PDB file of C-alpha atoms in Angstrom:
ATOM      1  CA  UNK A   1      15.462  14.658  30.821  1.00 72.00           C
ATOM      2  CA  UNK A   2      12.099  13.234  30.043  1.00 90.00           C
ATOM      3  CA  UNK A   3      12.254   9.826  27.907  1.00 93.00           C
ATOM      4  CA  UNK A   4       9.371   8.793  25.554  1.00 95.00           C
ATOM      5  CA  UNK A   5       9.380   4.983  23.954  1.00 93.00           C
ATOM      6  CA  UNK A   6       8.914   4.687  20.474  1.00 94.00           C
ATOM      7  CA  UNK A   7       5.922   1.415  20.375  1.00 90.00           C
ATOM      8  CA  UNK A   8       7.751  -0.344  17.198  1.00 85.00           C
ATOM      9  CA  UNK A   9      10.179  -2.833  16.233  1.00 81.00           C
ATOM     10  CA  UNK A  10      10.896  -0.661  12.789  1.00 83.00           C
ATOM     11  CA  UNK A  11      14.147   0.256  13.127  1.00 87.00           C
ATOM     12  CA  UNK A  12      13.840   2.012  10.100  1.00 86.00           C
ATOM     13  CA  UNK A  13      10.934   4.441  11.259  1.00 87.00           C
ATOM     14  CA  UNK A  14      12.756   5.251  14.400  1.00 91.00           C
ATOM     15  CA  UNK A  15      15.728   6.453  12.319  1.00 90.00           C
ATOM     16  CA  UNK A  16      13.070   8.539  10.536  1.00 89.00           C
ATOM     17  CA  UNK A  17      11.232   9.811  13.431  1.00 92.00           C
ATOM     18  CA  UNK A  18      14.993  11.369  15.475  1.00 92.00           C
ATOM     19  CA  UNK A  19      15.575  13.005  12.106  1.00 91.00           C
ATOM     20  CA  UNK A  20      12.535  14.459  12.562  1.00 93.00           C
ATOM     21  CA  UNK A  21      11.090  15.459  15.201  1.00 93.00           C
ATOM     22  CA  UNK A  22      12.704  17.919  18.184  1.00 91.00           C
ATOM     23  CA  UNK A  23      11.009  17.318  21.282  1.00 92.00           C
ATOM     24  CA  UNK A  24      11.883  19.945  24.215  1.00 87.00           C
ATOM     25  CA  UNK A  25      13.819  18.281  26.875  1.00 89.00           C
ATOM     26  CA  UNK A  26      13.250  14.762  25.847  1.00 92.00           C
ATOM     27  CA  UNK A  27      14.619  11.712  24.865  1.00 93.00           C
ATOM     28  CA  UNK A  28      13.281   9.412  22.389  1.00 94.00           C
ATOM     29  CA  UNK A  29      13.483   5.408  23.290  1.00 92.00           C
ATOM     30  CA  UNK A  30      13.663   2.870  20.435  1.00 91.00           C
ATOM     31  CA  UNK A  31      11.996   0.017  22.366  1.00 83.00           C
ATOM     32  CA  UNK A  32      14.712  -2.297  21.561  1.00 73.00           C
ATOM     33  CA  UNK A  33      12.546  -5.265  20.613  1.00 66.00           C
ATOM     34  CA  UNK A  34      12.015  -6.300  24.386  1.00 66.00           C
ATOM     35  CA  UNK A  35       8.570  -7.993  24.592  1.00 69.00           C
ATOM     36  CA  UNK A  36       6.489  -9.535  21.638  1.00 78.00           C
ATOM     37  CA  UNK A  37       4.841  -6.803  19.620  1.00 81.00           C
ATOM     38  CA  UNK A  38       0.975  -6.902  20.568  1.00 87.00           C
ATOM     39  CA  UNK A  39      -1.524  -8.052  17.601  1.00 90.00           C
ATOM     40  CA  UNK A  40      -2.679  -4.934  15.110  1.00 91.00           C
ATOM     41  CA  UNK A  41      -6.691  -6.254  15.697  1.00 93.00           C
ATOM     42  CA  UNK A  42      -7.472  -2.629  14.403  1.00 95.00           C
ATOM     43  CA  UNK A  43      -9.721  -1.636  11.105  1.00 96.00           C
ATOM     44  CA  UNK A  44      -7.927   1.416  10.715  1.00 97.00           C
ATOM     45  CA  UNK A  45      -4.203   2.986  11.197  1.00 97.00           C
ATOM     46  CA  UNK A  46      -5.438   4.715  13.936  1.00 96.00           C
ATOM     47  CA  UNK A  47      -7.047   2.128  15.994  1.00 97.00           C
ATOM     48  CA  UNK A  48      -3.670   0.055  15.865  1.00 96.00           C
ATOM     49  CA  UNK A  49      -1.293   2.829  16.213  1.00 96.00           C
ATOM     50  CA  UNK A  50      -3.334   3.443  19.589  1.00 96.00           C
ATOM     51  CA  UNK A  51      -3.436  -0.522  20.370  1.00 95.00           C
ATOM     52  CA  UNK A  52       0.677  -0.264  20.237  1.00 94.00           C
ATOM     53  CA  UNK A  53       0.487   2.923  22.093  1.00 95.00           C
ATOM     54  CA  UNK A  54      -0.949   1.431  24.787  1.00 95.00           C
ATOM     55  CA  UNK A  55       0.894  -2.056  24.856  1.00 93.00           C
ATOM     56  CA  UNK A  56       4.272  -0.668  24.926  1.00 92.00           C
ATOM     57  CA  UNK A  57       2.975   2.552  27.718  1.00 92.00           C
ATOM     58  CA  UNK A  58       1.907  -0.233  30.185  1.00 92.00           C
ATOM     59  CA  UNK A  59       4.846  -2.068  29.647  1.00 90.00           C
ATOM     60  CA  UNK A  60       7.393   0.288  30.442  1.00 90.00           C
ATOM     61  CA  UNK A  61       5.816   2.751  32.512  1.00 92.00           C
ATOM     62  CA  UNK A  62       6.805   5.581  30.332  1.00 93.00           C
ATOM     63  CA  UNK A  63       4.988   7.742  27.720  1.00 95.00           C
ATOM     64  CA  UNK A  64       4.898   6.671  24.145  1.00 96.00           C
ATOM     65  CA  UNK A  65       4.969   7.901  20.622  1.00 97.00           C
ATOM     66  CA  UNK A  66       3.302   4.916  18.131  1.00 95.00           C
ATOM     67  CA  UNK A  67       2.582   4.849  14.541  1.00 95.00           C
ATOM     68  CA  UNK A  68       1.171   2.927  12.098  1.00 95.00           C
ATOM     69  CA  UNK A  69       1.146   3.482   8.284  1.00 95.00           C
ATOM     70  CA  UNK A  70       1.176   1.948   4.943  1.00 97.00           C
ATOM     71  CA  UNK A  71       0.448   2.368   1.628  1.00 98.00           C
ATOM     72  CA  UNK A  72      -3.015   2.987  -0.104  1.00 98.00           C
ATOM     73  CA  UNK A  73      -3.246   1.989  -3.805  1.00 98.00           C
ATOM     74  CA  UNK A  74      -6.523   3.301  -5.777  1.00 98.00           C
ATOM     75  CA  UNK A  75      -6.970   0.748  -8.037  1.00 98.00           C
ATOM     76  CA  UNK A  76      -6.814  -1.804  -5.450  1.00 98.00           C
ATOM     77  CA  UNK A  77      -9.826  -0.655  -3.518  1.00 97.00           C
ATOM     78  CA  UNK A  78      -6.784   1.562  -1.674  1.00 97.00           C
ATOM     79  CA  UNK A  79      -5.072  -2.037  -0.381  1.00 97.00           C
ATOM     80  CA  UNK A  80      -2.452  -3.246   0.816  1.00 98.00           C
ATOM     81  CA  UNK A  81      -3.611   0.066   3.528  1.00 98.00           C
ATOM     82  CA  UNK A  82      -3.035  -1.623   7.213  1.00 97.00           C
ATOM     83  CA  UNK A  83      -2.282  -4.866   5.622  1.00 97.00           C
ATOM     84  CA  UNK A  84       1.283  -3.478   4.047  1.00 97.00           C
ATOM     85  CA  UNK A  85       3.924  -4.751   5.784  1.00 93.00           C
ATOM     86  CA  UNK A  86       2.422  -8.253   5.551  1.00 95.00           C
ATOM     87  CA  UNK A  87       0.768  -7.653   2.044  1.00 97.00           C
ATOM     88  CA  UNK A  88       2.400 -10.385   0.279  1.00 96.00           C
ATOM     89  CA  UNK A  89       1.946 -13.289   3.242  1.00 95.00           C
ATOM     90  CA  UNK A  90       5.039 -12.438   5.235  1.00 91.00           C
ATOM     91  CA  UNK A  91       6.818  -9.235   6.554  1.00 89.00           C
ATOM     92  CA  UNK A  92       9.241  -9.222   3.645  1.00 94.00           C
ATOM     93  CA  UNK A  93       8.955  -5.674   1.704  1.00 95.00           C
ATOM     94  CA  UNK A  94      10.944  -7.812  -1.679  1.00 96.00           C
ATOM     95  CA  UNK A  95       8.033 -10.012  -1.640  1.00 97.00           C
ATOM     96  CA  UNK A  96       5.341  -7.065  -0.880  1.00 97.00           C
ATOM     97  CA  UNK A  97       6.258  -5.630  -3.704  1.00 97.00           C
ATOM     98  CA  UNK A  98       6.942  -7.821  -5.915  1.00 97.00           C
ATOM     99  CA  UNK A  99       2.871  -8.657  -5.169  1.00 97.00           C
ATOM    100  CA  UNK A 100       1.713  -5.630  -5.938  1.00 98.00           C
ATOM    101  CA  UNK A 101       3.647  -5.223  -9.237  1.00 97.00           C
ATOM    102  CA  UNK A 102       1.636  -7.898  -9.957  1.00 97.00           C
ATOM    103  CA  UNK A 103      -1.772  -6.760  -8.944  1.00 97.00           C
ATOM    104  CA  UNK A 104      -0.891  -3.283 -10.788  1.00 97.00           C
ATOM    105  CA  UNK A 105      -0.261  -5.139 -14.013  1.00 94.00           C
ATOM    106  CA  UNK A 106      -3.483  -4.269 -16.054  1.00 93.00           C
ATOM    107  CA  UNK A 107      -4.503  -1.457 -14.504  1.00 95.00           C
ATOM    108  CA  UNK A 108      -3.719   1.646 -16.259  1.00 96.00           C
ATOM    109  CA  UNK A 109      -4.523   3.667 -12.810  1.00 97.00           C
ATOM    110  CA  UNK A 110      -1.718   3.554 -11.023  1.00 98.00           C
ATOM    111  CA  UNK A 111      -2.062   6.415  -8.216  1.00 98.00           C
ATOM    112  CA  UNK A 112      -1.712   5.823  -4.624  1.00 98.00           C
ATOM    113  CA  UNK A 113      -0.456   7.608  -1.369  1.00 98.00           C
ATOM    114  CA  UNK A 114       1.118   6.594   1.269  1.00 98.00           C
ATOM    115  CA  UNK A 115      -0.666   7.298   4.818  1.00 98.00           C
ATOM    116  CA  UNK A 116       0.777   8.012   8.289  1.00 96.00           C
ATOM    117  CA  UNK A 117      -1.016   8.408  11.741  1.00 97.00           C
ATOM    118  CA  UNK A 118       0.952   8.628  15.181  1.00 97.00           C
ATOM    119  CA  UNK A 119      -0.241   8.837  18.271  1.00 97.00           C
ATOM    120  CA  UNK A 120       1.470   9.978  21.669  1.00 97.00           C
ATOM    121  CA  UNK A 121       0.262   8.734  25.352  1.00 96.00           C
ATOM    122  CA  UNK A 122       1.748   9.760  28.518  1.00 93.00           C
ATOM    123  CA  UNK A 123       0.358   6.988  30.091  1.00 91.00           C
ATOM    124  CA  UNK A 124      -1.718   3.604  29.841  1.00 88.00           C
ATOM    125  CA  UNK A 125      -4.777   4.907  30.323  1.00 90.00           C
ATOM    126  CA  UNK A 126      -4.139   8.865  29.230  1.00 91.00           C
ATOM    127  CA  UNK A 127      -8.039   9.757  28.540  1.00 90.00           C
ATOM    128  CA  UNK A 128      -6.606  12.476  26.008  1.00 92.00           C
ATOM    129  CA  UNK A 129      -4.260  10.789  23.714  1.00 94.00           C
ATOM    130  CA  UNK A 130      -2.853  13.176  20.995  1.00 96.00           C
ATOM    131  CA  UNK A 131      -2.578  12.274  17.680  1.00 97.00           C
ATOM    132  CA  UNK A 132      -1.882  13.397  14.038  1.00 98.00           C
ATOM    133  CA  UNK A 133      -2.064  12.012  10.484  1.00 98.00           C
ATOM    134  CA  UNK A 134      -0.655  12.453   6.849  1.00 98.00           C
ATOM    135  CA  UNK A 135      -0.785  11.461   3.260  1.00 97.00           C
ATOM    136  CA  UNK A 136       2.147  11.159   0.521  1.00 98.00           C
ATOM    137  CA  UNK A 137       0.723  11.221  -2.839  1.00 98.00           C
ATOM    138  CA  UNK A 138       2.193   9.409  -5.713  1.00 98.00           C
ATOM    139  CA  UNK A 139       2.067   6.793  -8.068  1.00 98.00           C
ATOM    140  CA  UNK A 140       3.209   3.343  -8.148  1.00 98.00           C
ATOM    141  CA  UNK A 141       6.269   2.202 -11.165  1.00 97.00           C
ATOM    142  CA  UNK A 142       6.362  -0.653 -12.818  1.00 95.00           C
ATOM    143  CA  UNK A 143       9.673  -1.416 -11.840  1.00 95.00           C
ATOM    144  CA  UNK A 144      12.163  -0.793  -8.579  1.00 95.00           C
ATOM    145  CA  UNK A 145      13.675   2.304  -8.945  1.00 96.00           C
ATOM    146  CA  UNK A 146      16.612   3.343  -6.251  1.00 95.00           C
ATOM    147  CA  UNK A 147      18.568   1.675  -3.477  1.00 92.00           C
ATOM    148  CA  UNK A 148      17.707   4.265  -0.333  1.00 90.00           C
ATOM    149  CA  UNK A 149      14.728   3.592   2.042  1.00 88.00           C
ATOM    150  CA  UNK A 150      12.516   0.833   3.035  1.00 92.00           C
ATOM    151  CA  UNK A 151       9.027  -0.980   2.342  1.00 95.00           C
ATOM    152  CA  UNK A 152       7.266  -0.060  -0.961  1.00 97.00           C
ATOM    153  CA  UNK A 153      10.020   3.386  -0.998  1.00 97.00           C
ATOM    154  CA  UNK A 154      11.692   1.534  -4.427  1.00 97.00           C
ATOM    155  CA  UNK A 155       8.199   1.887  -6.393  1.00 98.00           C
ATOM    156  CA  UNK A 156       6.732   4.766  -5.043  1.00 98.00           C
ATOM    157  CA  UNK A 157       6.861   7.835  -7.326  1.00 98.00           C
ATOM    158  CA  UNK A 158       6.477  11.270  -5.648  1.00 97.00           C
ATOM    159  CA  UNK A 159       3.842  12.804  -7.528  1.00 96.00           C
ATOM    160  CA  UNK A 160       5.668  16.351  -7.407  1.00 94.00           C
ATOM    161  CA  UNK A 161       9.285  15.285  -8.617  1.00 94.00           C
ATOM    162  CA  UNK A 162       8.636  12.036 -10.061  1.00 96.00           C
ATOM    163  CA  UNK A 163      11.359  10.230  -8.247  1.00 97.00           C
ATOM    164  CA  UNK A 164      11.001   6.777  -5.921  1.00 97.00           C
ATOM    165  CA  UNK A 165      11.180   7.575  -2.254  1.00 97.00           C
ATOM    166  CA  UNK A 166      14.043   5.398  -2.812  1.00 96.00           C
ATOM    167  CA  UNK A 167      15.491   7.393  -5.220  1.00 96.00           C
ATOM    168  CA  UNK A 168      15.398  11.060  -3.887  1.00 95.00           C
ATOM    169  CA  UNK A 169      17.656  11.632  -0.315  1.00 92.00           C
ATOM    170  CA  UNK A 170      17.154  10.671   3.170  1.00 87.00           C
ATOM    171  CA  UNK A 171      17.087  14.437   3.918  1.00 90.00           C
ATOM    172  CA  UNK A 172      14.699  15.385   0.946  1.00 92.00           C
ATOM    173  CA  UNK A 173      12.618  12.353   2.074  1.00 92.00           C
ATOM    174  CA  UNK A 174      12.244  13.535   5.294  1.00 88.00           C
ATOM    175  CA  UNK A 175      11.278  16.982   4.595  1.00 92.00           C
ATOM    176  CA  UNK A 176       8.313  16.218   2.300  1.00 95.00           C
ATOM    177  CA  UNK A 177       6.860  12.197   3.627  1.00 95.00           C
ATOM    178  CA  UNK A 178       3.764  11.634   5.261  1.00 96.00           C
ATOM    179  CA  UNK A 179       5.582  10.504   8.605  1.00 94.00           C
ATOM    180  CA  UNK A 180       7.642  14.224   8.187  1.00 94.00           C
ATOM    181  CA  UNK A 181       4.145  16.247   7.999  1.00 96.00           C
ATOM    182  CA  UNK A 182       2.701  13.886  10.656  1.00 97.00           C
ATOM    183  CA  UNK A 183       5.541  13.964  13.307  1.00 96.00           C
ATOM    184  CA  UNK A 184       5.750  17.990  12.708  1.00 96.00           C
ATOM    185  CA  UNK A 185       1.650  18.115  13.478  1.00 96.00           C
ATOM    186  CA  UNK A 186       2.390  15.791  16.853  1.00 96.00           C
ATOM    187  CA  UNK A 187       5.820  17.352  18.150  1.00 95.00           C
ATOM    188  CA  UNK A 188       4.033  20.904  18.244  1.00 95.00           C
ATOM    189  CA  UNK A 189       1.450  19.444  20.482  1.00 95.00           C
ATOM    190  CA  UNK A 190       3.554  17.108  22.446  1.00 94.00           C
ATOM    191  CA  UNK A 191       5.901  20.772  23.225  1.00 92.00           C
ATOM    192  CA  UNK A 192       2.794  22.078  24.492  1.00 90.00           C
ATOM    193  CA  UNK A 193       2.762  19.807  27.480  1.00 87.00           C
ATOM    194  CA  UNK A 194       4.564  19.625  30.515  1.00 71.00           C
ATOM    195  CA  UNK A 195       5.985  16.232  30.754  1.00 72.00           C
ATOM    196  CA  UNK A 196       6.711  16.324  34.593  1.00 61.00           C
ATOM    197  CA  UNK A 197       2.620  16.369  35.506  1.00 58.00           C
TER     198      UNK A 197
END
């Protein structure tokens, strides 16, 4: 069986990611936390989802599957954006949102979306990295609503139902996010390959 690391130290999005995506023959890796995750130097999601793609390839030897994401808030010039996990100062999602409850109070705009891009290498220095990307729109509350999820999940509002990510289930979650329509784009690419070349 062909393993592929996963380049985080989210625990959370791995759980995500085996719910969602079916990989022929292969095994997905949660990296376990084993070396010192590299620094996100990136402007965009995609330049540091490809800067942990690479870090955690060359140190394991195996292919990878990376991500980065984050939430995108119109009013806010579309911020926190690559800055989210660390929005408020410190990787504390409490304390990110509580920040941007704040920032959100006078504006009467409150739409956002959250944005997912992955990106799968089957080796350091794979010339043809694949990758894929997806938006979840919505709009942020004013207060936490629901106890499921993670990060910004208790005050994002799905646009379509108008329930928190935290609010609706894991499985509805994961049939509609923008990791779910991201994952789906890369896993039929990633099935195209043959693994063993």
């Amino acid at each position: 069986m062909n393993k592929i690391i996963f380049a985080s130290s989210n625990y959370n999005k791995f759980e995500e990611l085996v719910r969602i995506i079916k990989l022929k023959n292969t095994e997905i890796i949660f990296s376990d936390n084993k070396f010192e995750a590299p620094e996100e130097t990136g402007t965009t999601f995609f330049e540091n989802a490809l800067i942990k793609a690479k870090y955690y390839s060359k140190k394991f030897s195996l292919p990878v599957i990376s991500e980065d994401s984050g939430l995108c808030v119109k009013a806010l010039e579309y911020q926190p954006g690559i800055f989210s996990s660390t929005y408020s100062g410190t990787n504390n999602a409490l304390e990110n949102n509580r920040k941007l409850l704040n920032k959100l109070k006078d504006k009467k705009d409150r739409s956002c979306f959250y944005f997912c891009t992955h990106v799968f290498l089957r080796k350091f220095d794979d010339p043809f990295p694949l990758f894929s990307s997806s938006q979840w729109n919505g709009y942020i509350a004013k207060e936490s609503i629901g106890k499921n999820g993670f990060g910004y999940d208790p005050i994002f509002i799905d646009s379509k139902s108008g329930l928190s990510a935290a609010a609706i289930s894991l499985k509805k979650k994961n049939s509609i996010s923008h990791r779910f329509r991201s994952l789906k784009k890369l896993e039929k690419k990633i099935n195209k390959l043959n693994l063993n070349e």
